PDB file of C-alpha atoms in Angstrom:
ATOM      1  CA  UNK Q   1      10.307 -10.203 -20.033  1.00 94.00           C
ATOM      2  CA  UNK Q   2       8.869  -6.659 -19.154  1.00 97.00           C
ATOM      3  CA  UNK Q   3       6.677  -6.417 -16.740  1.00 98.00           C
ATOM      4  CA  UNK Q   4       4.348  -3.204 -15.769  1.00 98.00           C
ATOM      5  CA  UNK Q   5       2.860  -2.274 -12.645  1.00 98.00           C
ATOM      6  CA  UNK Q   6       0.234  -0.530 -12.376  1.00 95.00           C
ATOM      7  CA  UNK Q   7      -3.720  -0.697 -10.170  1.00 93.00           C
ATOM      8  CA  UNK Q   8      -6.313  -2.834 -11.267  1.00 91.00           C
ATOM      9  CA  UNK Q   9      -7.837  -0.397 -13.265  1.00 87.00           C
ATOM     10  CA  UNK Q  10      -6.869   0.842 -17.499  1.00 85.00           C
ATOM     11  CA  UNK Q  11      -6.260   4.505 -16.473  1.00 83.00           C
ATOM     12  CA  UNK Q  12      -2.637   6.185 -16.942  1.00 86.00           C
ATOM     13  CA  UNK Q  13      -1.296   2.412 -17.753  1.00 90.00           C
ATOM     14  CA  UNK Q  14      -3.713   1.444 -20.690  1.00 89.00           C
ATOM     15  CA  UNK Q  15      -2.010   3.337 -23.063  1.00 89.00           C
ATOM     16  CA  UNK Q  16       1.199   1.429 -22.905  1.00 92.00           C
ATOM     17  CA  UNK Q  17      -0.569  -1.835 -22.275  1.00 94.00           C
ATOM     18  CA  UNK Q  18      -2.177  -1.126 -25.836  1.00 92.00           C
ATOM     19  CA  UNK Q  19       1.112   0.228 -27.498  1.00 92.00           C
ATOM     20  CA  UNK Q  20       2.472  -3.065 -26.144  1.00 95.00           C
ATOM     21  CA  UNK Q  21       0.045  -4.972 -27.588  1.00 95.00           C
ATOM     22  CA  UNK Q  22       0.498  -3.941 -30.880  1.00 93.00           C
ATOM     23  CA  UNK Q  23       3.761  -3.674 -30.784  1.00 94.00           C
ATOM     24  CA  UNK Q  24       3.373  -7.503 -29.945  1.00 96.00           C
ATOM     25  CA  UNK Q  25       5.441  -7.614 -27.038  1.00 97.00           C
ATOM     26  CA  UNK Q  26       4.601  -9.919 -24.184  1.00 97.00           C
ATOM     27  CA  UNK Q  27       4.761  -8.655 -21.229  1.00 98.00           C
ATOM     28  CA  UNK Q  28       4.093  -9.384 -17.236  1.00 98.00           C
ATOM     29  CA  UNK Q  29       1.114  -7.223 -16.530  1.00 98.00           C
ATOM     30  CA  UNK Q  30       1.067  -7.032 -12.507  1.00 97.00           C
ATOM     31  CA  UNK Q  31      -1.796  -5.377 -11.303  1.00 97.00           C
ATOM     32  CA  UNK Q  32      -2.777  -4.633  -7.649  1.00 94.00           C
ATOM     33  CA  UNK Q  33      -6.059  -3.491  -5.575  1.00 92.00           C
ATOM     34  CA  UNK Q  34      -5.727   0.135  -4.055  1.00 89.00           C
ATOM     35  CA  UNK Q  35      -5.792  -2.092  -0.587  1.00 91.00           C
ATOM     36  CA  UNK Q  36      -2.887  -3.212  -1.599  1.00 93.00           C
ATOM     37  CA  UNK Q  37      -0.493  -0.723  -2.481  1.00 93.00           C
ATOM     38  CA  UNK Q  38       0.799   0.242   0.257  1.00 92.00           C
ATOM     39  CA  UNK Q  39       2.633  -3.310   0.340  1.00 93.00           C
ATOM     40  CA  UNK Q  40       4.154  -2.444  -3.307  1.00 94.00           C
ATOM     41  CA  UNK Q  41       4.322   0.852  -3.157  1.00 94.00           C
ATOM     42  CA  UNK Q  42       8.145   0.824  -1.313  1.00 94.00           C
ATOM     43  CA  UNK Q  43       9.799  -1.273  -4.627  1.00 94.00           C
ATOM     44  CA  UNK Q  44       9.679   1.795  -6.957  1.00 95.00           C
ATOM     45  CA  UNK Q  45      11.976   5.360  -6.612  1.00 92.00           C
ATOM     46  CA  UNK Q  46       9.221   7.516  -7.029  1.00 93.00           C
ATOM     47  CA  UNK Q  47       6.895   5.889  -4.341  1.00 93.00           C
ATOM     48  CA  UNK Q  48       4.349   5.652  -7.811  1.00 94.00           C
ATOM     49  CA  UNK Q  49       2.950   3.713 -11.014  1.00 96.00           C
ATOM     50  CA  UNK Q  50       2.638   3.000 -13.634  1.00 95.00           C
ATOM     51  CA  UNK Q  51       6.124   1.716 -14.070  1.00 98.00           C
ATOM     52  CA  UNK Q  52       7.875  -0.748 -16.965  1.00 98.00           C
ATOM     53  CA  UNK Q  53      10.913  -2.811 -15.581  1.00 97.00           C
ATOM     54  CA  UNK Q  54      12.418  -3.612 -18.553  1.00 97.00           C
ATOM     55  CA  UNK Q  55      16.113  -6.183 -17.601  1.00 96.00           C
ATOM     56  CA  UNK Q  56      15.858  -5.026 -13.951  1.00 94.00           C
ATOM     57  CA  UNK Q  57      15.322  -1.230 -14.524  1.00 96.00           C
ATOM     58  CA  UNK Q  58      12.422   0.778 -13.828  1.00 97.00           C
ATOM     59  CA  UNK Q  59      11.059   2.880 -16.106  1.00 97.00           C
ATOM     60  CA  UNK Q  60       8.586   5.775 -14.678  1.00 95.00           C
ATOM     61  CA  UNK Q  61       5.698   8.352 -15.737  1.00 93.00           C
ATOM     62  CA  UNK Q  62       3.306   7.417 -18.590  1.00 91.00           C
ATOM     63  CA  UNK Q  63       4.493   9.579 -21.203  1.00 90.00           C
ATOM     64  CA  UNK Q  64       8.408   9.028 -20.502  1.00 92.00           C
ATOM     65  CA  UNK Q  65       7.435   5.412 -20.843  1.00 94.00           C
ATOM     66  CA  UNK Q  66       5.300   5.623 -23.668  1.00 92.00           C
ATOM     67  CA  UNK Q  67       8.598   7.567 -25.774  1.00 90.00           C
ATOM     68  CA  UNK Q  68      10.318   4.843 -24.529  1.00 93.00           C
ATOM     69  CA  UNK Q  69       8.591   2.158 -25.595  1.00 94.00           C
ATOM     70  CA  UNK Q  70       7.615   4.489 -28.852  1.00 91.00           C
ATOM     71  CA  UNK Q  71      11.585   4.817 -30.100  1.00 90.00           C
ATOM     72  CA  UNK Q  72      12.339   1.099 -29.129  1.00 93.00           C
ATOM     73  CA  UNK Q  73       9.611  -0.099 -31.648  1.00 93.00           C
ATOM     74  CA  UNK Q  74       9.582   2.525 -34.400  1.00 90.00           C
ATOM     75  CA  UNK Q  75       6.648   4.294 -33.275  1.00 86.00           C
ATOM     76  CA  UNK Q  76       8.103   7.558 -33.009  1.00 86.00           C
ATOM     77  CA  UNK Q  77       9.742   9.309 -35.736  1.00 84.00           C
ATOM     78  CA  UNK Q  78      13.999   9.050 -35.761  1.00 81.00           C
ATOM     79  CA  UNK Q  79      15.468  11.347 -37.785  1.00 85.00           C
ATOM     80  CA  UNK Q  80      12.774  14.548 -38.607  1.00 86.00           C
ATOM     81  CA  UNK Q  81      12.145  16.155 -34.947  1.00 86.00           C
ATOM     82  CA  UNK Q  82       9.551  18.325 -36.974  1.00 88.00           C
ATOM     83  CA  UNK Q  83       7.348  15.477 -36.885  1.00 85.00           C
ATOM     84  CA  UNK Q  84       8.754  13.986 -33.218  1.00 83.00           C
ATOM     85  CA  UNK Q  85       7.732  17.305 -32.043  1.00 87.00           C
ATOM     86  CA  UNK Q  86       4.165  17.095 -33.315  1.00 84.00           C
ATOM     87  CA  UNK Q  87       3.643  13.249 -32.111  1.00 82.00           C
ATOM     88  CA  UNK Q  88       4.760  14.605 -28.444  1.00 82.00           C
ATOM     89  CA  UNK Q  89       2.520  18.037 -29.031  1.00 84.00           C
ATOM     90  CA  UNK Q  90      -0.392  15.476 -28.998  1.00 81.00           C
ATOM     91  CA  UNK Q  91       0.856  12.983 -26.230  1.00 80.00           C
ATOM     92  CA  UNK Q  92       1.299  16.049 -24.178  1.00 80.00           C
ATOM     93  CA  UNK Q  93      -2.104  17.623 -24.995  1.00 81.00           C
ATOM     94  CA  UNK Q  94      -3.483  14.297 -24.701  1.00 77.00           C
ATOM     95  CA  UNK Q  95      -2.216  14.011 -21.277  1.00 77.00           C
ATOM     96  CA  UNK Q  96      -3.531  17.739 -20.437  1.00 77.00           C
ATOM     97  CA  UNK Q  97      -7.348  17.026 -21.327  1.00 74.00           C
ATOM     98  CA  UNK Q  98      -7.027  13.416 -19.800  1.00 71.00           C
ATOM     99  CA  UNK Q  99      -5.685  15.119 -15.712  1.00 71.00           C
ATOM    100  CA  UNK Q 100      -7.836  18.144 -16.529  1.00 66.00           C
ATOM    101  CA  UNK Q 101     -10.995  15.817 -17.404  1.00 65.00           C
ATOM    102  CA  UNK Q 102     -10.103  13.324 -13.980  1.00 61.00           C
ATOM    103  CA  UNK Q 103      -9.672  16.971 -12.111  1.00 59.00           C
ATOM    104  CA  UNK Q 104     -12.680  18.424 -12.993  1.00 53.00           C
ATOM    105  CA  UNK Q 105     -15.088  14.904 -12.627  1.00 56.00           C
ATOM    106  CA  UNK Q 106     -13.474  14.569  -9.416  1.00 55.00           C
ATOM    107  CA  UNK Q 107     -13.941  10.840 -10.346  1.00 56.00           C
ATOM    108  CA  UNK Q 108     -11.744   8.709  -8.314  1.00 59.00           C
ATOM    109  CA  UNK Q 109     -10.164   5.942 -10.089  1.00 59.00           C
ATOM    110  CA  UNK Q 110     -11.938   3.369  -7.730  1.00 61.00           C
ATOM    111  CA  UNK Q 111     -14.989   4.769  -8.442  1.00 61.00           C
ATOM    112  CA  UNK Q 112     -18.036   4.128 -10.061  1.00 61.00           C
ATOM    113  CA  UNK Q 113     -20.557   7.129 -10.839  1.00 60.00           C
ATOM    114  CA  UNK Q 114     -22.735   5.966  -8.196  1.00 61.00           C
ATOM    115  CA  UNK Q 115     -20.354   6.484  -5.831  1.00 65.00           C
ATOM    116  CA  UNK Q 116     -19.216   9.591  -6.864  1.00 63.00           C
ATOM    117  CA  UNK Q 117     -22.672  11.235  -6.874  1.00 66.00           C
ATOM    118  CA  UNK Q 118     -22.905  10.027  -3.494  1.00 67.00           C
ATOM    119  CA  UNK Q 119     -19.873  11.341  -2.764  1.00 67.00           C
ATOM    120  CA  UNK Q 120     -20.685  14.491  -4.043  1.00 69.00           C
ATOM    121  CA  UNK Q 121     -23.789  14.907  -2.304  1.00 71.00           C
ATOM    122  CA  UNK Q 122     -21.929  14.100   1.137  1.00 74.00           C
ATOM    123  CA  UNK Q 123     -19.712  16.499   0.937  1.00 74.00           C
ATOM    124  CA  UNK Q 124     -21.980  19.205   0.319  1.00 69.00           C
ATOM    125  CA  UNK Q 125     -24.465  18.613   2.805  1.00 68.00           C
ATOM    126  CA  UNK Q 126     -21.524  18.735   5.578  1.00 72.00           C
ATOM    127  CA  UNK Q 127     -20.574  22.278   3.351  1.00 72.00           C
ATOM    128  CA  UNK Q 128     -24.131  22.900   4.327  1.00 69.00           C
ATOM    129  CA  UNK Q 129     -23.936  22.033   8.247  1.00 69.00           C
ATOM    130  CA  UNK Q 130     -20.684  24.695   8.677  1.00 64.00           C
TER     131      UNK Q 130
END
């Protein structure tokens, strides 16, 4: 059975949780608190998540996963890369607006927008006291 790691939150992981879904693959989904990382972080290469273990080998970075998981169930087009190269124009674009929207909120993902607005206004008002 697959299993994917990832925080206990949808963010980069959500995607392939949903393509798995439909797809109608079962799968493991192993979740962990930020806390907590630290004690899983040392099982994967890249020292990061999501990742898909699929047989005993780990599969890394959303989108790589995502084509993955996109060619094993007919998702992505086979044979016309005119069309492969417009599904991964939008998964890349997609991917763009989604770190570009997180970069520019400055919305951690453990956040809620309470917190951030506090956040926010701490960090200014020490801005203030230099």
């Amino acid at each position: 059975m697959m299993k994917l790691y990832y925080f206990d939150i949808p963010g980069k992981a959500e995607a392939i949780r949903l393509l798995l879904a439909h797809a109608g693959v079962q799968f493991e989904d192993i979740r962990f608190s930020f806390e907590d990382w630290p004690k899983h972080k040392e099982k994967f290469e890249l020292k990061q998540v999501p990742v898909l273990e699929v047989d005993g080998k780990q599969y890394c970075q959303s989108i790589a996963i995502m084509e993955f998981l996109g060619m094993k169930y007919g998702y992505l087009p086979k044979k016309d890369f005119c069309k492969l190269s417009k599904v991964m124009f939008i998964v890349n674009l997609a991917e763009d607006m989604f770190s570009k929207a997180v970069s520019y909120t400055h919305l951690r993902a453990h956040e809620t927008p309470e917190h951030l607005v506090c956040r926010l206004l701490l960090e200014k008002k020490k801005k203030k006291k230099k």
